[in-house]
Coordinates of C-alpha atoms in Angstrom, one line a residue:
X46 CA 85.8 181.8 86.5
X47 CA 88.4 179.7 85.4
X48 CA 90.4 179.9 88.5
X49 CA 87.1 179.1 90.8
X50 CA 86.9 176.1 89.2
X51 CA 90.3 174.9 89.4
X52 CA 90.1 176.2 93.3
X53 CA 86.9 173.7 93.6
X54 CA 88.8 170.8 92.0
X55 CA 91.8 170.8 93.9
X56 CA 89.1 170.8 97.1
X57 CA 87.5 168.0 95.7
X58 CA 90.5 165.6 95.4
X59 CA 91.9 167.0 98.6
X60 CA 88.7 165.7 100.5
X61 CA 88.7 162.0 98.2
X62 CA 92.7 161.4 99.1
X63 CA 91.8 160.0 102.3
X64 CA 89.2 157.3 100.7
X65 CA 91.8 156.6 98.4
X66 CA 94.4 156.0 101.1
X67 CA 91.9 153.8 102.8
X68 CA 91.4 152.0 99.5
X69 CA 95.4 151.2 98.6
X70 CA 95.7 149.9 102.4
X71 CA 93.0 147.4 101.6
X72 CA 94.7 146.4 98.8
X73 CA 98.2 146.3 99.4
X74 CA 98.7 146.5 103.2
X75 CA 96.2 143.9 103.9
X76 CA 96.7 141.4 100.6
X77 CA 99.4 138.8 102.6
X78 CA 96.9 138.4 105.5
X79 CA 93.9 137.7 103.1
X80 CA 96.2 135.1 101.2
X81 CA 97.8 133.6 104.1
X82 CA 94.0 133.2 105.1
X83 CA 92.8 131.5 102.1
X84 CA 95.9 129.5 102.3
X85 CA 94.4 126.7 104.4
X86 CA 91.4 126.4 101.4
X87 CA 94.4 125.8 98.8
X88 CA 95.0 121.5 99.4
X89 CA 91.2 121.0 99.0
X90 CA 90.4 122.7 95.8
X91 CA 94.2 121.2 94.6
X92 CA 92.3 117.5 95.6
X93 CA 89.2 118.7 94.0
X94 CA 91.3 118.6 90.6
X95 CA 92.4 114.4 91.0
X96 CA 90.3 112.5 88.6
X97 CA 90.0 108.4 89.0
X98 CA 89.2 108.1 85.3
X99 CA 92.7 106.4 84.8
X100 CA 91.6 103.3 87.2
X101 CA 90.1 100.1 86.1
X102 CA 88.9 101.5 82.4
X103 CA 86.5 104.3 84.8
X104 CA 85.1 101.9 86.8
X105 CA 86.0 104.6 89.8
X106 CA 85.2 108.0 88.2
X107 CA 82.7 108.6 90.5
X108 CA 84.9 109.0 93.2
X109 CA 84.9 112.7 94.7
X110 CA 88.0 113.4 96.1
X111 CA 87.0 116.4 97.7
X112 CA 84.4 114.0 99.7
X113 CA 87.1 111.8 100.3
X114 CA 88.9 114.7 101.9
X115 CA 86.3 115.7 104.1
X116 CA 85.3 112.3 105.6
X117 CA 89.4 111.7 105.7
X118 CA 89.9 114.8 108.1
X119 CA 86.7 113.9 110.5
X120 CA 88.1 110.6 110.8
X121 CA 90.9 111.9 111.9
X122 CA 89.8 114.7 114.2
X123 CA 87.5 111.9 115.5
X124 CA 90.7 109.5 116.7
X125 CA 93.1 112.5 117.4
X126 CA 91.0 114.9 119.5
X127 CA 88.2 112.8 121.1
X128 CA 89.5 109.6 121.3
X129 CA 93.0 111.2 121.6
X130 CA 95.3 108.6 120.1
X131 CA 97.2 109.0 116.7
X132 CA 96.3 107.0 113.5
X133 CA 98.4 104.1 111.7
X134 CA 98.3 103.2 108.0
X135 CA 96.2 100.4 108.8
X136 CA 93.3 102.3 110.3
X137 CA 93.1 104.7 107.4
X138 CA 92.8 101.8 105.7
X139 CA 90.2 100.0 107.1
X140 CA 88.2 103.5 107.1
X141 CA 89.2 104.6 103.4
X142 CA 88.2 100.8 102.4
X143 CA 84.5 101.2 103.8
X144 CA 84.0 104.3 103.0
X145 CA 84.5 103.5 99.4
X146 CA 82.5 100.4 99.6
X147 CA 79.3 102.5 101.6
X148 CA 79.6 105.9 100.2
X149 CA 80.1 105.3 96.2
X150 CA 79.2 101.4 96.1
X151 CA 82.3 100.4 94.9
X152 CA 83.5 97.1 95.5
X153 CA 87.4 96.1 94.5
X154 CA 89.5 93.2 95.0
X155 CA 91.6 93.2 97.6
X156 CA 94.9 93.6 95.6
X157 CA 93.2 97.0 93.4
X158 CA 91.3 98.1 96.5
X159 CA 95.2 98.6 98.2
X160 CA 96.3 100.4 94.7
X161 CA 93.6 102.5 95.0
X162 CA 93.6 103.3 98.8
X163 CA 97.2 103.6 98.7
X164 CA 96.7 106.3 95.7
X165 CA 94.9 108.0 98.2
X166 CA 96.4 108.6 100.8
X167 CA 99.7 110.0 98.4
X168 CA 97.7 112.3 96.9
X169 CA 96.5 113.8 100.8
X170 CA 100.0 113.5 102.0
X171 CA 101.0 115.2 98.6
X172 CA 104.3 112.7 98.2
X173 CA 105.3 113.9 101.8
X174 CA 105.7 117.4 100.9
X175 CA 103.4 120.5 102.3
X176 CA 101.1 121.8 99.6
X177 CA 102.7 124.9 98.1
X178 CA 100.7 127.9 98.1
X179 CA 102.0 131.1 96.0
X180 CA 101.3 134.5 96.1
X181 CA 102.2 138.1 95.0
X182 CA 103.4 140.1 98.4
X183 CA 102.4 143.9 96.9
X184 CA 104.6 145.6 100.2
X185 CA 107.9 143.4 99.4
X186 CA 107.0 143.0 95.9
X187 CA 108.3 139.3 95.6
X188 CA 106.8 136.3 95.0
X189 CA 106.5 134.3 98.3
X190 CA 105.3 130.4 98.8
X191 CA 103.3 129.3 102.1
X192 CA 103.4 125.8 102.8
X193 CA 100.1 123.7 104.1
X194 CA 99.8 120.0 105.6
X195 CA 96.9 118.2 105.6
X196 CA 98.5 115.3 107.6
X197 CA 101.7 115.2 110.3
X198 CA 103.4 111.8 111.0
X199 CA 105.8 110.9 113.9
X200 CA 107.5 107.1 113.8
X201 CA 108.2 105.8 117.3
X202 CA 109.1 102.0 118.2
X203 CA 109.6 101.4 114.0
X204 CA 105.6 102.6 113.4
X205 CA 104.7 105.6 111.5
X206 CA 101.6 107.3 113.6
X207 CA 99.4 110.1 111.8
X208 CA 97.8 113.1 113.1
X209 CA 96.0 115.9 111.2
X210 CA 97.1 119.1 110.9
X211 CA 96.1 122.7 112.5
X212 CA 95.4 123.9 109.4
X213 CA 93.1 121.4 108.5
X214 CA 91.5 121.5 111.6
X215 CA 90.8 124.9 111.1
X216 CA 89.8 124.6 107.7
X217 CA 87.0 121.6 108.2
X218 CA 85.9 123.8 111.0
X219 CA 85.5 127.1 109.2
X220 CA 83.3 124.7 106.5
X221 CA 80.9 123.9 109.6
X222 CA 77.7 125.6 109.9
X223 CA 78.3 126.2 113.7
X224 CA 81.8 128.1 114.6
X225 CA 83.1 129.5 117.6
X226 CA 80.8 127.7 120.2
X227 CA 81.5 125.4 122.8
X228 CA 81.2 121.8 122.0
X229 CA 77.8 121.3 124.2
X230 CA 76.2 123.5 122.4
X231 CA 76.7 122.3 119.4
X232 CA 75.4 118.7 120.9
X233 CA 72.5 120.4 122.3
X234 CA 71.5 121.3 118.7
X235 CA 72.5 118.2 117.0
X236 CA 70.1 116.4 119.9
X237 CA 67.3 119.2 118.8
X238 CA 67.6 117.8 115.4
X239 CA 67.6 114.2 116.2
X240 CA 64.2 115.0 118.3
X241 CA 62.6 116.2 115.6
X242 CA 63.2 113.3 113.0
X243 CA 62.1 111.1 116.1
X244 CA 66.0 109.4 115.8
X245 CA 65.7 109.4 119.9
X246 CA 68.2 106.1 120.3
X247 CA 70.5 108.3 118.6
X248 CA 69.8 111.5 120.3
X249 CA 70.8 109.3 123.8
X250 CA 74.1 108.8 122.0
X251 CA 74.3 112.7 121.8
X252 CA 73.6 113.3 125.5
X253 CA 76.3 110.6 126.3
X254 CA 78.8 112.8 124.7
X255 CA 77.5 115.8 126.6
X256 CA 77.8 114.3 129.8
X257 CA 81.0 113.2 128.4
X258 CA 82.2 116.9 128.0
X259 CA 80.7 117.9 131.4
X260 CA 83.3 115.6 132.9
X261 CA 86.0 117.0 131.2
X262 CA 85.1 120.3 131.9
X263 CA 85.0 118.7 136.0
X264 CA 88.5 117.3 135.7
X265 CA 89.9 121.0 134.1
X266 CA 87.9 122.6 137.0
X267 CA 90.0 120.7 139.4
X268 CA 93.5 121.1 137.4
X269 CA 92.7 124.9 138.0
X270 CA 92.4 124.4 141.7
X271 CA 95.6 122.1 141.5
X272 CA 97.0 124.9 139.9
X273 CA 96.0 127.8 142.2
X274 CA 97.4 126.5 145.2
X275 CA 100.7 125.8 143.6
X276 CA 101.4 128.9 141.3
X277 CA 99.0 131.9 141.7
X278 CA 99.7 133.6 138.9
X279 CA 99.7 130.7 136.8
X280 CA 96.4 129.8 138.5
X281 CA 94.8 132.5 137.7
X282 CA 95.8 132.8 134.0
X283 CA 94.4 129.4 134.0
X284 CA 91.0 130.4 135.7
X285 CA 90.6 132.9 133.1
X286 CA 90.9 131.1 130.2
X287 CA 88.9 128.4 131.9
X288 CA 86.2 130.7 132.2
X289 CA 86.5 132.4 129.1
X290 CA 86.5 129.1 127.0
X291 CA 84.7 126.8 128.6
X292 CA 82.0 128.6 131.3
X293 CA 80.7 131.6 128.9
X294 CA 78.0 129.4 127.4
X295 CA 76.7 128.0 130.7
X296 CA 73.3 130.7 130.1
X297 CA 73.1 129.6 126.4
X298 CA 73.5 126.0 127.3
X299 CA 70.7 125.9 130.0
X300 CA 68.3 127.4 127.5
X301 CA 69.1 124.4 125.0
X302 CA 68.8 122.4 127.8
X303 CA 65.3 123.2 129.0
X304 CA 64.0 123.7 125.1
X305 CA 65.0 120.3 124.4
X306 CA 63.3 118.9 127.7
X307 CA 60.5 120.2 126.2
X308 CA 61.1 118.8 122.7
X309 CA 61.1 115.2 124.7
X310 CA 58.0 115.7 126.6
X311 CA 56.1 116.9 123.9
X312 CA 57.2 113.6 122.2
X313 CA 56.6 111.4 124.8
X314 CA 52.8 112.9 125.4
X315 CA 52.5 112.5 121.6
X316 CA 53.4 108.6 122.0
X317 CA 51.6 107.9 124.8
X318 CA 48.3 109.4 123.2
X319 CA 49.2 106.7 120.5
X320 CA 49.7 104.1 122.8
X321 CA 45.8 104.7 124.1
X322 CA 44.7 104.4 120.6
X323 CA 46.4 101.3 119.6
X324 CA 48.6 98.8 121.0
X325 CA 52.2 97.9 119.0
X326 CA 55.7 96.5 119.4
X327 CA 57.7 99.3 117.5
X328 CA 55.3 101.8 119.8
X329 CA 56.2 100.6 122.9
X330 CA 60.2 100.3 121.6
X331 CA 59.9 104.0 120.8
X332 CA 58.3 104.6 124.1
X333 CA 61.4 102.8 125.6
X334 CA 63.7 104.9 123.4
X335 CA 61.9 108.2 124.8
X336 CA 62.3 107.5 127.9
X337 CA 66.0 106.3 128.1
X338 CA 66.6 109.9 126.3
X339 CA 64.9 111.3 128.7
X340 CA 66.3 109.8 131.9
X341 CA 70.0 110.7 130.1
X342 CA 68.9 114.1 129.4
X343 CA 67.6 114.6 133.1
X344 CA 71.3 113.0 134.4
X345 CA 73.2 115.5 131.9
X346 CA 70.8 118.3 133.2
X347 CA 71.9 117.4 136.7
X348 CA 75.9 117.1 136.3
X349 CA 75.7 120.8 134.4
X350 CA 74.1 122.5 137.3
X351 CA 76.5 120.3 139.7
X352 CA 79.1 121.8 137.4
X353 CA 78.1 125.4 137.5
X354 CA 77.8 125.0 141.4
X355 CA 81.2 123.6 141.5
X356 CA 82.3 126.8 139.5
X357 CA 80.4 129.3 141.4
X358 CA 82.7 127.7 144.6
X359 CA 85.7 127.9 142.2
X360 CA 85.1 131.3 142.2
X361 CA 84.9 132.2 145.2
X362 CA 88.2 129.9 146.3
X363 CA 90.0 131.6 144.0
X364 CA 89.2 135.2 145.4
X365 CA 90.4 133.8 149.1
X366 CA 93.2 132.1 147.7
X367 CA 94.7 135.4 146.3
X368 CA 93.6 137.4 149.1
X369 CA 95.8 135.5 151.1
X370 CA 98.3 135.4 148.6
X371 CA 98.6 139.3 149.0
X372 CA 98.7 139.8 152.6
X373 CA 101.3 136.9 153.0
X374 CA 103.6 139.1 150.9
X375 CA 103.5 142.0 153.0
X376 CA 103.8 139.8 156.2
X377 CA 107.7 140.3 156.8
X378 CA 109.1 137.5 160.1
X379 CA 112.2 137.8 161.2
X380 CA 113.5 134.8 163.9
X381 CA 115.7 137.6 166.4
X382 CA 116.1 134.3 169.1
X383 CA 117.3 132.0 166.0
X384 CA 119.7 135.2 164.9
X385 CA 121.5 135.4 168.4
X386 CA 121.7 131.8 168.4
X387 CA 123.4 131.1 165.5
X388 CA 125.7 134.1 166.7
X389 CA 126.7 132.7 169.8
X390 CA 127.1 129.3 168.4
X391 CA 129.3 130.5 165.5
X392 CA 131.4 133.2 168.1
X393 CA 130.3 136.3 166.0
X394 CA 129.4 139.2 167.9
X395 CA 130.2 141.6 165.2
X396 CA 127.1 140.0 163.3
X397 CA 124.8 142.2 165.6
X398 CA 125.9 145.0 163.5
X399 CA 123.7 144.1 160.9
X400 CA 120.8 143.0 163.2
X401 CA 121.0 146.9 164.9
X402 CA 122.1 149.1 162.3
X403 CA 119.2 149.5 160.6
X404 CA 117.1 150.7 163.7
X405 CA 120.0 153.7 164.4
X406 CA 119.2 156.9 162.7
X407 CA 116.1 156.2 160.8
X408 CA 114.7 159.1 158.8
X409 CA 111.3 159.4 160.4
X410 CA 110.3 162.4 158.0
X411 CA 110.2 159.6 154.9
X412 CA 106.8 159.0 154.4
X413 CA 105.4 155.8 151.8
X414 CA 102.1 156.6 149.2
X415 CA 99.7 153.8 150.8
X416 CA 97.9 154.0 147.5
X417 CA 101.4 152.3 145.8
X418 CA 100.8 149.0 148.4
X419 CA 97.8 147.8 145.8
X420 CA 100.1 148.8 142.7
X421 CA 103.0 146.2 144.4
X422 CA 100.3 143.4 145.0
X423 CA 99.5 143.2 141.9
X424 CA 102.5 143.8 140.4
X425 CA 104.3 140.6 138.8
X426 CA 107.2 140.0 138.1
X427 CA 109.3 139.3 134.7
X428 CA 108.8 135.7 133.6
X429 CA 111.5 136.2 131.3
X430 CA 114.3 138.3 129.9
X431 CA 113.2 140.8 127.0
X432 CA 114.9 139.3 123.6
X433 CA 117.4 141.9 122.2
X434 CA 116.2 142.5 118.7
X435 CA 119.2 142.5 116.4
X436 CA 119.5 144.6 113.2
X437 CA 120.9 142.0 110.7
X438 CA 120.4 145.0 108.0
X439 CA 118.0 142.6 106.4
X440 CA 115.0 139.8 106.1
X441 CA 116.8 136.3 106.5
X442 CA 116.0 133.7 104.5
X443 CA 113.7 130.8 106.1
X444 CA 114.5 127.1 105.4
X445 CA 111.9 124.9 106.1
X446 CA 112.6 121.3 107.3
X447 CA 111.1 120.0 104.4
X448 CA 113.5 121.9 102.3
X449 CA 116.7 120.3 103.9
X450 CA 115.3 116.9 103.6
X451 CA 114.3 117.1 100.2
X452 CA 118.0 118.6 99.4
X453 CA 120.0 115.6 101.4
X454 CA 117.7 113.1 99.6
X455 CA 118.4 114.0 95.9
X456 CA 122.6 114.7 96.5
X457 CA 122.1 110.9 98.2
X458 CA 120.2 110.0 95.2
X459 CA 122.8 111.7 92.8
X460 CA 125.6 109.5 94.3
X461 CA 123.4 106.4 93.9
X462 CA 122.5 106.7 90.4
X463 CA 125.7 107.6 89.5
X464 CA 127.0 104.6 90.9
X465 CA 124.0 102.7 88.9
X466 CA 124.7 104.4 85.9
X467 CA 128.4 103.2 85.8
X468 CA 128.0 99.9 86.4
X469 CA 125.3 99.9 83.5
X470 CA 127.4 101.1 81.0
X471 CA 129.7 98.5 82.0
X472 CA 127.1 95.5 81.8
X473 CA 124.4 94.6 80.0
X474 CA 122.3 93.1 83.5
X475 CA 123.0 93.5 87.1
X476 CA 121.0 92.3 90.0
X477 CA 120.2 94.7 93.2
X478 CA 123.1 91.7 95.0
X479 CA 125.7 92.7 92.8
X480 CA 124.2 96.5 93.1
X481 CA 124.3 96.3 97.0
X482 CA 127.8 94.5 96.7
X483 CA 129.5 97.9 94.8
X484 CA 127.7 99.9 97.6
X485 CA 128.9 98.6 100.4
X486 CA 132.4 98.7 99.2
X487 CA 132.4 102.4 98.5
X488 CA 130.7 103.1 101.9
X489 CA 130.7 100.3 103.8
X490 CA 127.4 98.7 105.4
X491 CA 126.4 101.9 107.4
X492 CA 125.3 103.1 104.0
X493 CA 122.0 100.4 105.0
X494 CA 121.1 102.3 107.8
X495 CA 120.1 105.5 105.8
X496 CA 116.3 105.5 105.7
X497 CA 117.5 107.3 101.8
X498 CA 119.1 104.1 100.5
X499 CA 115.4 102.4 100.8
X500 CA 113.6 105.5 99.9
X501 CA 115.7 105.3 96.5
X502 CA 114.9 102.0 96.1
X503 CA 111.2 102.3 96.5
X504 CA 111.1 105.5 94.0
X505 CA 113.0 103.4 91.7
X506 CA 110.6 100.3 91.4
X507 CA 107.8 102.9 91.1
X508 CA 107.6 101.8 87.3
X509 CA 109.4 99.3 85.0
X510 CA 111.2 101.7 82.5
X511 CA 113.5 103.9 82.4
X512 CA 115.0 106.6 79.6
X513 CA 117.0 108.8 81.3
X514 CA 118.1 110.9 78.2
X515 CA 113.9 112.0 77.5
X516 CA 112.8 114.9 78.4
X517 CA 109.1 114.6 79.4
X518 CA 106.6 117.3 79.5
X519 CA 105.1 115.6 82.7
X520 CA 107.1 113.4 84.9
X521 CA 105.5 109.8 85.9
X522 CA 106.9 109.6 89.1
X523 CA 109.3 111.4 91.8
X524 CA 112.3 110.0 90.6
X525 CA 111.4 110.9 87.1
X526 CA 112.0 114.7 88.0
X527 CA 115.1 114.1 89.8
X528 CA 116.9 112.2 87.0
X529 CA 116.1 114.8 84.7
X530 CA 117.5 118.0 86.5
X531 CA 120.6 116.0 86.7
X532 CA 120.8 115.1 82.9
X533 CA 121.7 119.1 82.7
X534 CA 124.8 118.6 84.4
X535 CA 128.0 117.5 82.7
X536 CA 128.5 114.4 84.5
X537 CA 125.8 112.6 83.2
X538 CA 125.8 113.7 80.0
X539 CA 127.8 110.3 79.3
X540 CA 124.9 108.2 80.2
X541 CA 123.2 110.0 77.4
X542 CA 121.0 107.3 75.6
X543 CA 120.8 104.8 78.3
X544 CA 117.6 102.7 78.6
X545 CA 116.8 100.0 80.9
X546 CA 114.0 98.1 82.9
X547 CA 113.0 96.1 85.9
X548 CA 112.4 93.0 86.4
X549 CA 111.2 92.1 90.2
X550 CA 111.6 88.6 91.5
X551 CA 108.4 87.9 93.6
X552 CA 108.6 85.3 96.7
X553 CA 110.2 85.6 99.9
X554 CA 112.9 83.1 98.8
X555 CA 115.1 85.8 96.7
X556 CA 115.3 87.9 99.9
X557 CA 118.1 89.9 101.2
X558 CA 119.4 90.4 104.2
X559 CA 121.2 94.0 105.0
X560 CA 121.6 93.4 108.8
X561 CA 120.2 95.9 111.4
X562 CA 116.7 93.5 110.8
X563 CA 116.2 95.1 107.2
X564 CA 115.9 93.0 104.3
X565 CA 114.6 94.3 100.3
X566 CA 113.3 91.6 97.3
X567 CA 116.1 90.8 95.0
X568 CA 115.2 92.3 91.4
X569 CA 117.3 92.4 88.1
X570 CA 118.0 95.8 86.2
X571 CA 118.5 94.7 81.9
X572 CA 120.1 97.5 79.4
X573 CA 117.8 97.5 76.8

């Protein structure tokens, strides 16, 4: 009995092994993918966390930064990918500045309403550095750190320009009700919504962008055509994504089409019935609103069916462009007249050698499969060599950009505040003349055109005081956490105990000039 039993167990965990495999591949195998996924949440719920408590006594804790966040990225996916230009400082601010003023009813002076906006856009910029994302890997078992931007800047002709992300245009996406459909669509039932709350000035707005999008689709249509009488195989890989991204919807898109001619026709019955029944100015302004929606809606309805005919005839010129393209490559010509002229001009008899060789002796028992001449039509050819993959014995360490910057800047900033340092311990109060003075003669004026030089001087005026011997739980600014990992080393352990602070001289009048068209407010550094 004994032995039964033990026969039936070892049956029983034989047949739950495979569920258990199943279950350790969902949980190890698959855990980087799921956290490389959540990844692109990480910056918002890191935001979520910023309080405003600190600012004007609490007059702004009511700000939401994760609001903030959200209006921030559809302002920018509104300038980057429909009005397709980048974004300056100076257009975030104008945005940020109303949108604090309409959405939480706040209203600043001009010199806190910069503090604050300026706060802002640091904190989605994180400093300049990607928001770090760690997370166990179970298969390497190591710790491993994925790296998110919310925000990408470029500077060209001295202006810094600003573009969102992909990840965060993926994220705000995935936090849309409506994912995965084609831009018209999503109109179409924005317009259905508009309809029904009777907004029908705005719902012509709507069908302005649709017609907008039917254009674009027009020009693309053309591109393709461009394309497929240049390059076939790069045509056609472009005439299938064409149609797989932008023509799949046409069915779905009709149907939204016609429902919402009916939403409008039902609304205009609806108002002229009122219009028999009384006699108004807002009715007959709604009247006039219907019926510009409707004549838009009819025109959009119109270029969508001229674009599905222009298709249908893309289609079609597309399956005679590559039928051609197949018979002109078996279509062998060779000029015999232009041959034997070029051989009498040149004196070369012995050329016909090669001209009648190939016609002496043939094999006429070698026979070609005719079913192969489809499988060489559509064969293509090798865009590219096949990369080598090399066996380095081992995973190779990834530096990121970021990485290398941030490295250069604190050895630069190591050197400068070394330099500082000294001539502190030497003086009791040195201005940033004298400062610039003992700069230039250790490294001469190139040393001003380092974007690092200016970067270290902004850092440092980020607050009046400074103890570089104090070890603080939480450092107050940037340059706070580079000063203390260099008090560790044995180099600066001289300057333990030193304590100064700032004094900036306001007004253009105590301004220097460091050539190259740069110039920085004097300010005076006191030992305390």
């Amino acid at each position: 009995m004994r032995a039964e039993a033990e026969r039936r167990a070892a049956k029983k965990e034989q047949r739950i092994m495979p569920k258990e495999q199943v279950l350790v591949n969902d949980i190890i195998t698959d855990h980087r993918e799921r956290m490389l996924n959540l990844k692109k949440y990480y910056p918002f719920f890191k935001l979520s966390e910023v309080s405003f408590s600190w600012f004007m006594e609490g007059a702004c804790d009511k700000l939401d930064m994760g609001y903030i966040l959200m209006a921030v990225l559809r302002f920018f996916i509104e300038e980057n990918n429909f009005k397709e230009r980048d974004v300056t400082y100076s257009m975030y601010y104008d945005f940020m500045s109303d949108c604090i003023r309409r959405d939480f009813g706040i209203v600043l002076e001009e010199r806190e309403n910069k503090v604050l906006v300026d706060y802002i856009f640091d904190k989605l910029k994180n400093d300049g550095r990607p928001f770090s994302f760690e997370y166990y890997d179970p298969v390497d078992r190591v710790k491993k750190v994925s790296r998110v931007k919310l925000l990408e800047s470029r500077i060209q002709d001295g202006t810094v320009w600003y573009s969102i992300s992909p990840d965060s245009i993926e994220f705000y996406l995935d936090t849309k009700e409506i994912k995965d459909e084609s831009r018209i669509s999503v109109e179409q039932l924005l317009l259905e919504k508009m309809i029904q709350s009777k907004d029908f000035k705005g719902g012509a707005e709507v069908v302005r962008r649709i017609n907008q999008e039917v254009e674009r689709l027009k020009h693309r249509k053309n591109q393709v055509m461009e394309l497929l009488a240049v390059d076939v195989f790069a045509g056609m890989d472009a005439y299938t994504e064409f149609f797989d991204t932008g023509m799949k919807w046409f069915d779905e898109e009709q149907k939204l089409f016609v429902k919402n001619k009916e939403l409008i026709d039902a609304a205009l019955k609806r108002a002229e019935n009122e219009r028999t029944s009384g006699d108004s100015a807002q009715l007959y302004r709604t009247l006039e609103e219907i019926y510009r929606l409707d004549t838009e809606l009819k025109m959009a309805m119109h270029n969508h069916s001229e674009l599905l005919r222009a298709c249908t005839e893309l289609g079609i010129r597309a399956d005679e462009i590559i039928r051609k393209a197949k018979l002109s490559r078996l279509r062998g010509r060779f000029d015999f007249k232009g041959a034997l002229d070029s051989m009498i001009k040149n004196n070369r008899p012995d050329a016909l050698e090669h001209i009648v060789k190939p016609f002496l002796c043939l094999n006429i028992h070698k026979s070609f499969n005719l079913e192969k001449i489809e499988d060489m039509l559509n064969c293509r050819p090798q865009s590219g060599e096949k990369a080598e993959k090399a066996d380095i014995g081992g995973e190779e360490e990834i530096v990121f950009e970021d990485e290398l910057a941030e490295e250069r800047f604190a050895g630069n900033v190591r050197v400068l505040l070394l330099i500082l340092f000294d001539m502190l311990m030497s003086k009791n109060e040195l201005s940033l003349r004298e400062y610039n003075a003992r700069i230039e003669e250790i490294f001469g004026s190139e040393v001003f055109a380092n974007g690092d030089y200016y970067a270290f001087l902004v850092h440092l005026c980020g607050k009046r005081e400074y103890m570089p011997q104090t070890a603080a739980a939480e450092d107050e600014t940037f340059l706070d956490g580079i000063i203390r990992g260099f008090m560790g080393e044995e180099r600066f352990a001289r300057y333990a105990g030193l304590h100064f602070v700032l004094e900036l001289c306001g007004g253009d009048e105590d301004e220097i000039q460091l050539g190259n068209g740069c110039a920085v407010t004097n300010f005076v550094i006191k030992k305390v």
